[in-house]
Amino acid sequence: MDTQERHGAVEVPPARTAKEAVTAASAPRGGPEVPRQPLWVEEPAARRRMPDPVRRAAVRAVIITSLTLIQAMVAFLASLTGSWLAFPMVLSSVGSTVVATWSVLDVWVTRQVWNQRNGVVSVPSSSARRLRRERRRARRAARTAERDAARIRRRDAGRLSRA
């Protein structure tokens, strides 16, 4: 026997609107109970997941960029206070800015390389599609040649000589 059976609750379908749910929740204890709604509802993703190499490059770029922004802020504050640390921090911030720019470009290049190697279905001039087409043609030609060779062998197998 579970709790609902002990309290004599009757199964009630879930409320249709938020207003009905609030009304049902504020009902007295003996009234109908509404089962709790889940915290969130799983919905299918609107876009496909990024490929692993691209995602890795993007995470790396975000981390490097955030560290660069923190470093630039520390350099700015050190400059305002006139600390001896200001000059080295400004120099390293300039270097970090170059590295951050490079990492963001790395995301773009990695994405382009991934799309070119693995193909993009929506792009008709995709080089990957062309490669697949060439491979398919080569496989067909190999199968045809194999079939023709087998056919010739079968034709000659029944005869001892051509005379």
CSV table of C-alpha atoms in Angstrom, one decimal:
chain,number,residue,atom,x,y,z
A,1,MET,CA,0.0,0.0,0.0
A,2,ASP,CA,1.5,3.3,-1.1
A,3,THR,CA,0.8,6.8,0.3
A,4,GLN,CA,-1.9,7.7,-2.2
A,5,GLU,CA,-3.9,4.6,-1.3
A,6,ARG,CA,-3.6,5.3,2.4
A,7,HIS,CA,-4.9,8.9,2.0
A,8,GLY,CA,-7.7,7.7,-0.3
A,9,ALA,CA,-6.6,9.8,-3.3
A,10,VAL,CA,-8.1,9.1,-6.6
A,11,GLU,CA,-6.0,9.2,-9.8
A,12,VAL,CA,-6.8,12.6,-11.6
A,13,PRO,CA,-5.4,13.5,-15.0
A,14,PRO,CA,-2.8,16.3,-14.9
A,15,ALA,CA,-4.0,19.9,-15.1
A,16,ARG,CA,-4.3,21.5,-18.5
A,17,THR,CA,-3.0,25.0,-17.8
A,18,ALA,CA,-0.8,26.7,-15.2
A,19,LYS,CA,-3.9,28.4,-13.7
A,20,GLU,CA,-5.6,25.0,-13.2
A,21,ALA,CA,-2.5,23.6,-11.6
A,22,VAL,CA,-2.3,26.5,-9.1
A,23,THR,CA,-6.0,26.1,-8.3
A,24,ALA,CA,-5.6,22.3,-7.8
A,25,ALA,CA,-2.5,22.8,-5.6
A,26,SER,CA,-4.3,25.3,-3.3
A,27,ALA,CA,-7.2,22.9,-2.9
A,28,PRO,CA,-7.8,21.5,0.6
A,29,ARG,CA,-6.0,18.2,1.6
A,30,GLY,CA,-9.1,16.0,1.0
A,31,GLY,CA,-9.6,17.4,-2.5
A,32,PRO,CA,-8.2,15.9,-5.7
A,33,GLU,CA,-4.4,15.7,-5.9
A,34,VAL,CA,-2.5,16.6,-9.1
A,35,PRO,CA,0.6,14.6,-9.8
A,36,ARG,CA,3.8,16.7,-9.9
A,37,GLN,CA,4.9,17.8,-13.4
A,38,PRO,CA,8.5,17.0,-14.4
A,39,LEU,CA,11.0,19.8,-13.8
A,40,TRP,CA,11.8,20.1,-17.6
A,41,VAL,CA,10.7,18.3,-20.7
A,42,GLU,CA,13.3,16.8,-23.1
A,43,GLU,CA,13.1,18.3,-26.5
A,44,PRO,CA,15.0,17.2,-29.6
A,45,ALA,CA,17.9,19.5,-30.4
A,46,ALA,CA,17.3,22.1,-33.1
A,47,ARG,CA,20.8,21.8,-34.5
A,48,ARG,CA,23.1,18.8,-34.9
A,49,ARG,CA,25.9,18.4,-32.4
A,50,MET,CA,29.3,19.9,-33.3
A,51,PRO,CA,31.9,17.4,-34.4
A,52,ASP,CA,34.4,16.5,-31.7
A,53,PRO,CA,37.5,18.2,-33.2
A,54,VAL,CA,35.5,21.4,-33.7
A,55,ARG,CA,34.0,21.3,-30.3
A,56,ARG,CA,37.5,20.8,-28.7
A,57,ALA,CA,38.9,23.8,-30.6
A,58,ALA,CA,35.9,25.9,-29.6
A,59,VAL,CA,36.3,25.0,-25.9
A,60,ARG,CA,40.0,25.7,-26.1
A,61,ALA,CA,39.3,29.1,-27.7
A,62,VAL,CA,36.7,30.0,-25.1
A,63,ILE,CA,39.2,29.2,-22.3
A,64,ILE,CA,42.1,31.1,-23.9
A,65,THR,CA,39.9,34.1,-24.6
A,66,SER,CA,38.5,34.3,-21.1
A,67,LEU,CA,41.9,34.0,-19.6
A,68,THR,CA,43.1,36.8,-22.0
A,69,LEU,CA,40.2,39.0,-20.9
A,70,ILE,CA,41.0,38.4,-17.2
A,71,GLN,CA,44.7,39.2,-17.9
A,72,ALA,CA,43.8,42.4,-19.7
A,73,MET,CA,41.6,43.5,-16.8
A,74,VAL,CA,44.4,42.8,-14.3
A,75,ALA,CA,46.9,44.7,-16.5
A,76,PHE,CA,44.4,47.7,-16.7
A,77,LEU,CA,43.9,47.7,-12.9
A,78,ALA,CA,47.6,47.4,-12.3
A,79,SER,CA,48.2,50.3,-14.6
A,80,LEU,CA,45.7,52.4,-12.7
A,81,THR,CA,47.4,51.7,-9.4
A,82,GLY,CA,50.8,52.4,-10.8
A,83,SER,CA,52.1,48.9,-9.8
A,84,TRP,CA,55.4,47.6,-11.0
A,85,LEU,CA,53.4,44.6,-12.4
A,86,ALA,CA,51.6,46.8,-14.9
A,87,PHE,CA,54.2,46.8,-17.7
A,88,PRO,CA,54.8,43.0,-17.7
A,89,MET,CA,51.1,42.4,-17.6
A,90,VAL,CA,50.4,44.7,-20.6
A,91,LEU,CA,53.1,43.0,-22.6
A,92,SER,CA,51.8,39.5,-21.8
A,93,SER,CA,48.2,40.7,-22.5
A,94,VAL,CA,49.3,41.7,-26.0
A,95,GLY,CA,50.8,38.3,-26.5
A,96,SER,CA,47.7,36.6,-25.1
A,97,THR,CA,45.5,38.6,-27.5
A,98,VAL,CA,47.5,37.2,-30.4
A,99,VAL,CA,47.1,33.7,-29.0
A,100,ALA,CA,43.4,34.2,-28.5
A,101,THR,CA,42.9,35.4,-32.0
A,102,TRP,CA,44.8,32.4,-33.3
A,103,SER,CA,42.6,30.0,-31.3
A,104,VAL,CA,39.5,31.6,-32.6
A,105,LEU,CA,40.8,31.2,-36.2
A,106,ASP,CA,41.7,27.6,-35.3
A,107,VAL,CA,38.0,26.9,-34.6
A,108,TRP,CA,37.0,28.3,-38.0
A,109,VAL,CA,39.8,26.4,-39.9
A,110,THR,CA,39.0,23.2,-38.0
A,111,ARG,CA,35.3,23.5,-38.9
A,112,GLN,CA,36.1,24.2,-42.6
A,113,VAL,CA,38.5,21.2,-42.7
A,114,TRP,CA,35.9,18.9,-41.1
A,115,ASN,CA,33.2,20.0,-43.5
A,116,GLN,CA,35.5,19.5,-46.5
A,117,ARG,CA,36.7,16.0,-45.4
A,118,ASN,CA,33.4,14.6,-44.2
A,119,GLY,CA,31.1,16.4,-46.5
A,120,VAL,CA,28.2,18.7,-46.1
A,121,VAL,CA,25.0,17.3,-47.5
A,122,SER,CA,23.4,20.7,-48.2
A,123,VAL,CA,26.3,21.9,-50.4
A,124,PRO,CA,26.2,20.5,-53.9
A,125,SER,CA,29.8,21.2,-54.8
A,126,SER,CA,31.1,19.4,-51.7
A,127,SER,CA,34.5,17.8,-52.4
A,128,ALA,CA,33.6,14.9,-50.1
A,129,ARG,CA,30.6,14.1,-52.3
A,130,ARG,CA,32.9,14.2,-55.4
A,131,LEU,CA,35.3,11.8,-53.7
A,132,ARG,CA,32.5,9.4,-52.8
A,133,ARG,CA,31.2,9.5,-56.4
A,134,GLU,CA,34.7,8.7,-57.7
A,135,ARG,CA,35.1,5.8,-55.2
A,136,ARG,CA,31.6,4.5,-56.2
A,137,ARG,CA,32.6,4.5,-59.9
A,138,ALA,CA,35.9,2.7,-59.1
A,139,ARG,CA,34.0,0.0,-57.1
A,140,ARG,CA,31.5,-0.4,-59.9
A,141,ALA,CA,34.3,-0.7,-62.5
A,142,ALA,CA,36.1,-3.3,-60.3
A,143,ARG,CA,32.9,-5.3,-59.9
A,144,THR,CA,32.2,-5.2,-63.6
A,145,ALA,CA,35.8,-6.3,-64.4
A,146,GLU,CA,35.5,-9.2,-61.9
A,147,ARG,CA,32.2,-10.3,-63.3
A,148,ASP,CA,33.6,-10.2,-66.9
A,149,ALA,CA,36.6,-12.2,-65.8
A,150,ALA,CA,34.4,-14.8,-64.1
A,151,ARG,CA,32.2,-15.0,-67.2
A,152,ILE,CA,35.2,-15.7,-69.5
A,153,ARG,CA,36.5,-18.4,-67.1
A,154,ARG,CA,33.1,-20.1,-67.1
A,155,ARG,CA,32.8,-20.0,-70.8
A,156,ASP,CA,36.2,-21.6,-71.3
A,157,ALA,CA,35.8,-24.2,-68.4
A,158,GLY,CA,33.5,-26.6,-70.4
A,159,ARG,CA,35.8,-27.0,-73.4
A,160,LEU,CA,39.0,-28.9,-73.5
A,161,SER,CA,40.2,-27.2,-76.6
A,162,ARG,CA,39.0,-24.7,-79.1
A,163,ALA,CA,39.4,-27.0,-82.0
